[in-house]
PDB file of C-alpha atoms in Angstrom:
ATOM      1  CA  MET A   1      25.053 151.883-242.024  1.00 67.00           C
ATOM      2  CA  LYS A   2      25.576 153.548-238.593  1.00 69.00           C
ATOM      3  CA  ARG A   3      22.664 151.616-237.271  1.00 69.00           C
ATOM      4  CA  PHE A   4      24.135 148.272-238.399  1.00 60.00           C
ATOM      5  CA  ILE A   5      27.503 149.095-236.957  1.00 69.00           C
ATOM      6  CA  ALA A   6      25.843 150.044-233.692  1.00 67.00           C
ATOM      7  CA  LYS A   7      23.796 146.804-233.608  1.00 66.00           C
ATOM      8  CA  PHE A   8      26.857 144.649-234.678  1.00 65.00           C
ATOM      9  CA  PRO A   9      28.230 143.860-231.275  1.00 70.00           C
ATOM     10  CA  PHE A  10      24.801 142.924-230.159  1.00 62.00           C
ATOM     11  CA  ILE A  11      24.193 140.605-233.120  1.00 63.00           C
ATOM     12  CA  LEU A  12      27.815 139.162-232.669  1.00 60.00           C
ATOM     13  CA  LEU A  13      27.054 138.518-228.944  1.00 61.00           C
ATOM     14  CA  LEU A  14      23.750 136.768-229.774  1.00 58.00           C
ATOM     15  CA  ALA A  15      25.438 134.652-232.438  1.00 59.00           C
ATOM     16  CA  LEU A  16      28.153 133.735-230.067  1.00 58.00           C
ATOM     17  CA  LEU A  17      25.764 132.886-227.175  1.00 58.00           C
ATOM     18  CA  SER A  18      23.526 130.737-229.509  1.00 61.00           C
ATOM     19  CA  GLY A  19      26.609 128.835-230.584  1.00 66.00           C
ATOM     20  CA  CYS A  20      28.286 128.603-227.220  1.00 77.00           C
ATOM     21  CA  GLY A  21      26.731 125.236-226.307  1.00 83.00           C
ATOM     22  CA  TYR A  22      25.830 126.337-222.734  1.00 85.00           C
ATOM     23  CA  ASN A  23      22.403 124.751-222.853  1.00 87.00           C
ATOM     24  CA  THR A  24      23.558 121.822-224.874  1.00 89.00           C
ATOM     25  CA  MET A  25      26.165 120.909-222.272  1.00 88.00           C
ATOM     26  CA  GLN A  26      23.711 121.299-219.352  1.00 89.00           C
ATOM     27  CA  ALA A  27      21.243 119.100-221.229  1.00 91.00           C
ATOM     28  CA  ASN A  28      23.927 116.443-221.915  1.00 91.00           C
ATOM     29  CA  GLU A  29      25.015 116.524-218.290  1.00 90.00           C
ATOM     30  CA  GLU A  30      21.421 115.938-217.262  1.00 91.00           C
ATOM     31  CA  ALA A  31      21.074 113.066-219.745  1.00 91.00           C
ATOM     32  CA  VAL A  32      24.147 111.426-218.031  1.00 88.00           C
ATOM     33  CA  ILE A  33      22.660 111.718-214.600  1.00 88.00           C
ATOM     34  CA  ALA A  34      19.473 110.347-215.865  1.00 88.00           C
ATOM     35  CA  ALA A  35      21.194 107.365-217.689  1.00 87.00           C
ATOM     36  CA  TRP A  36      23.109 106.672-214.345  1.00 85.00           C
ATOM     37  CA  GLY A  37      19.980 106.600-212.441  1.00 83.00           C
ATOM     38  CA  ASN A  38      18.690 103.910-214.954  1.00 85.00           C
ATOM     39  CA  VAL A  39      21.761 101.871-214.250  1.00 82.00           C
ATOM     40  CA  GLU A  40      21.259 102.178-210.560  1.00 81.00           C
ATOM     41  CA  SER A  41      17.574 101.263-211.052  1.00 82.00           C
ATOM     42  CA  SER A  42      18.524  98.136-212.852  1.00 82.00           C
ATOM     43  CA  TYR A  43      20.895  97.219-210.162  1.00 80.00           C
ATOM     44  CA  GLN A  44      18.145  97.797-207.637  1.00 79.00           C
ATOM     45  CA  ARG A  45      15.748  95.616-209.562  1.00 78.00           C
ATOM     46  CA  ARG A  46      18.289  92.833-209.457  1.00 76.00           C
ATOM     47  CA  ALA A  47      18.845  93.339-205.795  1.00 75.00           C
ATOM     48  CA  ASP A  48      15.049  93.157-205.108  1.00 78.00           C
ATOM     49  CA  LEU A  49      14.139  90.500-207.526  1.00 73.00           C
ATOM     50  CA  ILE A  50      16.746  87.829-207.314  1.00 68.00           C
ATOM     51  CA  PRO A  51      16.621  86.998-203.647  1.00 72.00           C
ATOM     52  CA  ASN A  52      12.804  86.901-203.777  1.00 72.00           C
ATOM     53  CA  LEU A  53      12.947  84.537-206.858  1.00 69.00           C
ATOM     54  CA  VAL A  54      15.417  82.296-205.266  1.00 68.00           C
ATOM     55  CA  GLU A  55      13.366  82.039-202.148  1.00 73.00           C
ATOM     56  CA  VAL A  56      10.249  81.156-204.238  1.00 69.00           C
ATOM     57  CA  VAL A  57      12.059  78.485-206.088  1.00 64.00           C
ATOM     58  CA  LYS A  58      13.698  77.094-202.953  1.00 68.00           C
ATOM     59  CA  GLY A  59      10.251  77.109-201.313  1.00 71.00           C
ATOM     60  CA  TYR A  60       8.596  75.323-204.130  1.00 68.00           C
ATOM     61  CA  ALA A  61      11.411  72.889-204.672  1.00 66.00           C
ATOM     62  CA  LYS A  62      11.202  72.221-200.887  1.00 70.00           C
ATOM     63  CA  HIS A  63       7.414  71.542-201.089  1.00 67.00           C
ATOM     64  CA  GLU A  64       8.262  68.974-203.870  1.00 69.00           C
ATOM     65  CA  ALA A  65      11.120  67.534-202.042  1.00 72.00           C
ATOM     66  CA  ASP A  66       9.115  67.065-198.843  1.00 75.00           C
ATOM     67  CA  THR A  67       6.365  65.404-200.803  1.00 71.00           C
ATOM     68  CA  LEU A  68       8.835  62.961-202.527  1.00 66.00           C
ATOM     69  CA  LYS A  69      10.696  62.537-199.314  1.00 74.00           C
ATOM     70  CA  ALA A  70       7.410  61.600-197.563  1.00 75.00           C
ATOM     71  CA  VAL A  71       6.570  59.102-200.227  1.00 69.00           C
ATOM     72  CA  THR A  72      10.111  57.466-200.022  1.00 71.00           C
ATOM     73  CA  GLU A  73      10.153  57.290-196.367  1.00 76.00           C
ATOM     74  CA  ALA A  74       6.595  55.810-196.108  1.00 73.00           C
ATOM     75  CA  ARG A  75       7.555  53.505-198.753  1.00 68.00           C
ATOM     76  CA  ALA A  76      10.675  52.377-196.973  1.00 72.00           C
ATOM     77  CA  LYS A  77       8.799  52.038-193.764  1.00 73.00           C
ATOM     78  CA  VAL A  78       6.238  49.717-195.407  1.00 66.00           C
ATOM     79  CA  GLY A  79       9.014  47.822-197.094  1.00 68.00           C
ATOM     80  CA  SER A  80      10.972  47.338-193.928  1.00 70.00           C
ATOM     81  CA  MET A  81       8.121  45.662-192.224  1.00 68.00           C
ATOM     82  CA  GLN A  82       8.076  41.921-192.378  1.00 66.00           C
ATOM     83  CA  VAL A  83       4.513  40.837-193.111  1.00 60.00           C
ATOM     84  CA  SER A  84       3.409  37.440-192.731  1.00 62.00           C
ATOM     85  CA  LYS A  85       0.188  35.582-192.322  1.00 59.00           C
ATOM     86  CA  ASP A  86       0.713  35.956-188.608  1.00 62.00           C
ATOM     87  CA  VAL A  87       0.181  39.682-188.812  1.00 56.00           C
ATOM     88  CA  LEU A  88      -3.543  39.080-188.846  1.00 53.00           C
ATOM     89  CA  ASN A  89      -3.360  37.247-185.509  1.00 57.00           C
ATOM     90  CA  ASN A  90      -1.199  40.131-183.848  1.00 67.00           C
ATOM     91  CA  PRO A  91      -3.334  43.308-183.462  1.00 69.00           C
ATOM     92  CA  ALA A  92      -0.310  45.438-182.560  1.00 77.00           C
ATOM     93  CA  THR A  93       1.730  44.426-185.656  1.00 72.00           C
ATOM     94  CA  LEU A  94      -1.455  44.839-187.771  1.00 59.00           C
ATOM     95  CA  GLN A  95      -1.876  48.294-186.352  1.00 69.00           C
ATOM     96  CA  LYS A  96       1.676  49.131-187.189  1.00 76.00           C
ATOM     97  CA  PHE A  97       1.229  47.847-190.622  1.00 68.00           C
ATOM     98  CA  GLN A  98      -1.999  49.732-191.224  1.00 68.00           C
ATOM     99  CA  GLN A  99      -0.327  52.913-189.877  1.00 74.00           C
ATOM    100  CA  ALA A 100       2.598  52.461-192.170  1.00 72.00           C
ATOM    101  CA  GLN A 101       0.302  51.854-195.248  1.00 71.00           C
ATOM    102  CA  GLY A 102      -1.903  54.836-194.249  1.00 69.00           C
ATOM    103  CA  GLU A 103       1.210  57.146-194.265  1.00 75.00           C
ATOM    104  CA  LEU A 104       2.154  55.754-197.597  1.00 66.00           C
ATOM    105  CA  SER A 105      -1.379  56.320-198.906  1.00 65.00           C
ATOM    106  CA  GLY A 106      -1.235  59.857-197.498  1.00 70.00           C
ATOM    107  CA  ALA A 107       2.027  60.692-199.058  1.00 70.00           C
ATOM    108  CA  LEU A 108       1.071  59.088-202.300  1.00 64.00           C
ATOM    109  CA  SER A 109      -2.227  61.109-202.426  1.00 66.00           C
ATOM    110  CA  ARG A 110      -0.228  64.377-201.759  1.00 68.00           C
ATOM    111  CA  LEU A 111       2.127  63.384-204.489  1.00 63.00           C
ATOM    112  CA  MET A 112      -0.858  62.741-206.841  1.00 62.00           C
ATOM    113  CA  VAL A 113      -2.419  66.227-206.161  1.00 66.00           C
ATOM    114  CA  VAL A 114       1.015  67.705-207.009  1.00 60.00           C
ATOM    115  CA  VAL A 115       1.231  65.503-210.053  1.00 53.00           C
ATOM    116  CA  GLU A 116      -2.366  66.374-211.195  1.00 58.00           C
ATOM    117  CA  LYS A 117      -1.722  70.145-210.720  1.00 61.00           C
ATOM    118  CA  TYR A 118       1.705  70.015-212.135  1.00 56.00           C
ATOM    119  CA  PRO A 119       2.201  66.924-214.324  1.00 52.00           C
ATOM    120  CA  ASP A 120       5.919  67.618-214.736  1.00 54.00           C
ATOM    121  CA  LEU A 121       6.519  68.612-211.210  1.00 49.00           C
ATOM    122  CA  LYS A 122       7.100  72.255-211.997  1.00 56.00           C
ATOM    123  CA  ALA A 123      10.211  72.664-209.900  1.00 60.00           C
ATOM    124  CA  ASN A 124      12.023  72.417-213.128  1.00 67.00           C
ATOM    125  CA  GLN A 125       9.868  75.181-214.680  1.00 73.00           C
ATOM    126  CA  ASN A 126      10.657  77.391-211.617  1.00 71.00           C
ATOM    127  CA  PHE A 127      14.262  76.860-212.116  1.00 68.00           C
ATOM    128  CA  MET A 128      13.827  77.686-215.770  1.00 74.00           C
ATOM    129  CA  ASP A 129      11.757  80.810-214.884  1.00 77.00           C
ATOM    130  CA  LEU A 130      14.554  81.913-212.359  1.00 73.00           C
ATOM    131  CA  GLN A 131      16.993  81.505-215.169  1.00 73.00           C
ATOM    132  CA  LYS A 132      14.941  83.654-217.531  1.00 83.00           C
ATOM    133  CA  GLN A 133      14.522  86.342-214.934  1.00 80.00           C
ATOM    134  CA  LEU A 134      18.251  86.373-214.170  1.00 76.00           C
ATOM    135  CA  GLU A 135      19.045  86.680-217.859  1.00 83.00           C
ATOM    136  CA  GLY A 136      16.518  89.280-218.361  1.00 87.00           C
ATOM    137  CA  THR A 137      17.798  91.293-215.320  1.00 84.00           C
ATOM    138  CA  GLU A 138      21.336  91.055-216.507  1.00 83.00           C
ATOM    139  CA  ASN A 139      20.238  92.137-220.008  1.00 88.00           C
ATOM    140  CA  ARG A 140      18.537  95.201-218.470  1.00 89.00           C
ATOM    141  CA  ILE A 141      21.637  96.085-216.582  1.00 86.00           C
ATOM    142  CA  ASN A 142      23.790  95.688-219.713  1.00 88.00           C
ATOM    143  CA  VAL A 143      21.350  97.860-221.711  1.00 92.00           C
ATOM    144  CA  ALA A 144      21.330 100.526-219.037  1.00 89.00           C
ATOM    145  CA  ARG A 145      25.138 100.536-218.833  1.00 86.00           C
ATOM    146  CA  GLU A 146      25.523 100.906-222.573  1.00 92.00           C
ATOM    147  CA  ARG A 147      23.009 103.888-222.553  1.00 92.00           C
ATOM    148  CA  TYR A 148      24.960 105.410-219.739  1.00 89.00           C
ATOM    149  CA  ASN A 149      28.209 105.130-221.656  1.00 91.00           C
ATOM    150  CA  GLN A 150      26.631 106.633-224.826  1.00 94.00           C
ATOM    151  CA  SER A 151      25.371 109.533-222.705  1.00 93.00           C
ATOM    152  CA  VAL A 152      28.846 110.033-221.270  1.00 90.00           C
ATOM    153  CA  GLN A 153      30.322 110.059-224.755  1.00 94.00           C
ATOM    154  CA  VAL A 154      27.935 112.663-226.041  1.00 95.00           C
ATOM    155  CA  PHE A 155      28.546 114.791-222.781  1.00 93.00           C
ATOM    156  CA  ASN A 156      32.287 114.412-222.913  1.00 93.00           C
ATOM    157  CA  THR A 157      32.357 115.380-226.558  1.00 94.00           C
ATOM    158  CA  SER A 158      30.130 118.403-225.996  1.00 92.00           C
ATOM    159  CA  ILE A 159      32.362 119.902-223.402  1.00 92.00           C
ATOM    160  CA  ARG A 160      35.708 119.255-225.373  1.00 92.00           C
ATOM    161  CA  THR A 161      34.687 120.583-228.827  1.00 90.00           C
ATOM    162  CA  PHE A 162      34.756 124.175-229.932  1.00 89.00           C
ATOM    163  CA  PRO A 163      33.139 126.524-229.088  1.00 87.00           C
ATOM    164  CA  ASN A 164      31.582 124.563-226.199  1.00 87.00           C
ATOM    165  CA  SER A 165      35.036 124.073-224.764  1.00 88.00           C
ATOM    166  CA  LEU A 166      35.437 127.773-224.378  1.00 88.00           C
ATOM    167  CA  THR A 167      32.155 128.213-222.781  1.00 88.00           C
ATOM    168  CA  ASN A 168      32.891 125.420-220.399  1.00 88.00           C
ATOM    169  CA  SER A 169      36.303 126.672-219.449  1.00 90.00           C
ATOM    170  CA  MET A 170      35.003 130.222-218.904  1.00 89.00           C
ATOM    171  CA  LEU A 171      31.487 129.660-217.320  1.00 88.00           C
ATOM    172  CA  LEU A 172      30.656 126.026-216.332  1.00 88.00           C
ATOM    173  CA  HIS A 173      33.949 124.170-215.538  1.00 92.00           C
ATOM    174  CA  LEU A 174      32.234 120.892-216.042  1.00 91.00           C
ATOM    175  CA  GLN A 175      34.416 117.929-215.719  1.00 90.00           C
ATOM    176  CA  ARG A 176      34.628 114.724-217.993  1.00 91.00           C
ATOM    177  CA  LYS A 177      32.401 111.875-216.867  1.00 88.00           C
ATOM    178  CA  GLU A 178      33.736 108.375-216.588  1.00 85.00           C
ATOM    179  CA  ALA A 179      32.222 105.708-218.569  1.00 83.00           C
ATOM    180  CA  PHE A 180      31.118 102.405-216.840  1.00 75.00           C
ATOM    181  CA  LYS A 181      33.976 100.051-216.945  1.00 75.00           C
ATOM    182  CA  ALA A 182      33.829  96.296-215.968  1.00 70.00           C
ATOM    183  CA  GLU A 183      35.039  95.508-212.484  1.00 68.00           C
ATOM    184  CA  GLU A 184      38.030  93.466-211.941  1.00 71.00           C
ATOM    185  CA  GLY A 185      37.046  89.753-212.171  1.00 66.00           C
ATOM    186  CA  ALA A 186      33.999  90.588-214.186  1.00 61.00           C
ATOM    187  CA  LYS A 187      35.019  87.762-216.632  1.00 64.00           C
ATOM    188  CA  THR A 188      33.737  85.391-214.172  1.00 67.00           C
ATOM    189  CA  ALA A 189      29.910  85.038-214.168  1.00 60.00           C
ATOM    190  CA  PRO A 190      28.265  85.270-210.746  1.00 59.00           C
ATOM    191  CA  LYS A 191      27.027  81.972-209.309  1.00 60.00           C
ATOM    192  CA  VAL A 192      23.568  81.335-207.860  1.00 52.00           C
ATOM    193  CA  LYS A 193      23.567  78.731-205.184  1.00 55.00           C
ATOM    194  CA  PHE A 194      20.506  76.992-203.739  1.00 48.00           C
TER     195      PHE A 194
END
């Protein structure tokens, strides 16, 4: 019995230390830090991805717009020429006519190449892809925020419940973490302009 009484303070100390939550609170704080890193990573993904996607779409839409513009300008040029039987007798007028027709043919062949490669003129598809990427990125950010808030809740609970609260107040002095809150004006969706 004397042996038990002599070992009792040691056993009590082990029991208190194993239930003090020191390691749990440390692990929970690290989980909060990692979750916030994921939020930042998602924001960085958006910062890196969206401008590049927008530029790709703008570039592709410009390519198609240039092709269509060339066709319409060449067509307008051909349409504005007054062609009569006399054109055959005037080499300068004939040259202008043939040049205008050549420009229209060239523009039309570029358009046909675009149409053959992309039957529905894929600018529409590029815009749809951009929309999907934007949606996917925003979803990733939302998931990262929710996971962060869950980690914050677990951490804050761990430092405020007994006996962890005693360990925290005596040893660690960890402060509550703030959950992610929507910014003022977050009700208005961001706009993407081209």
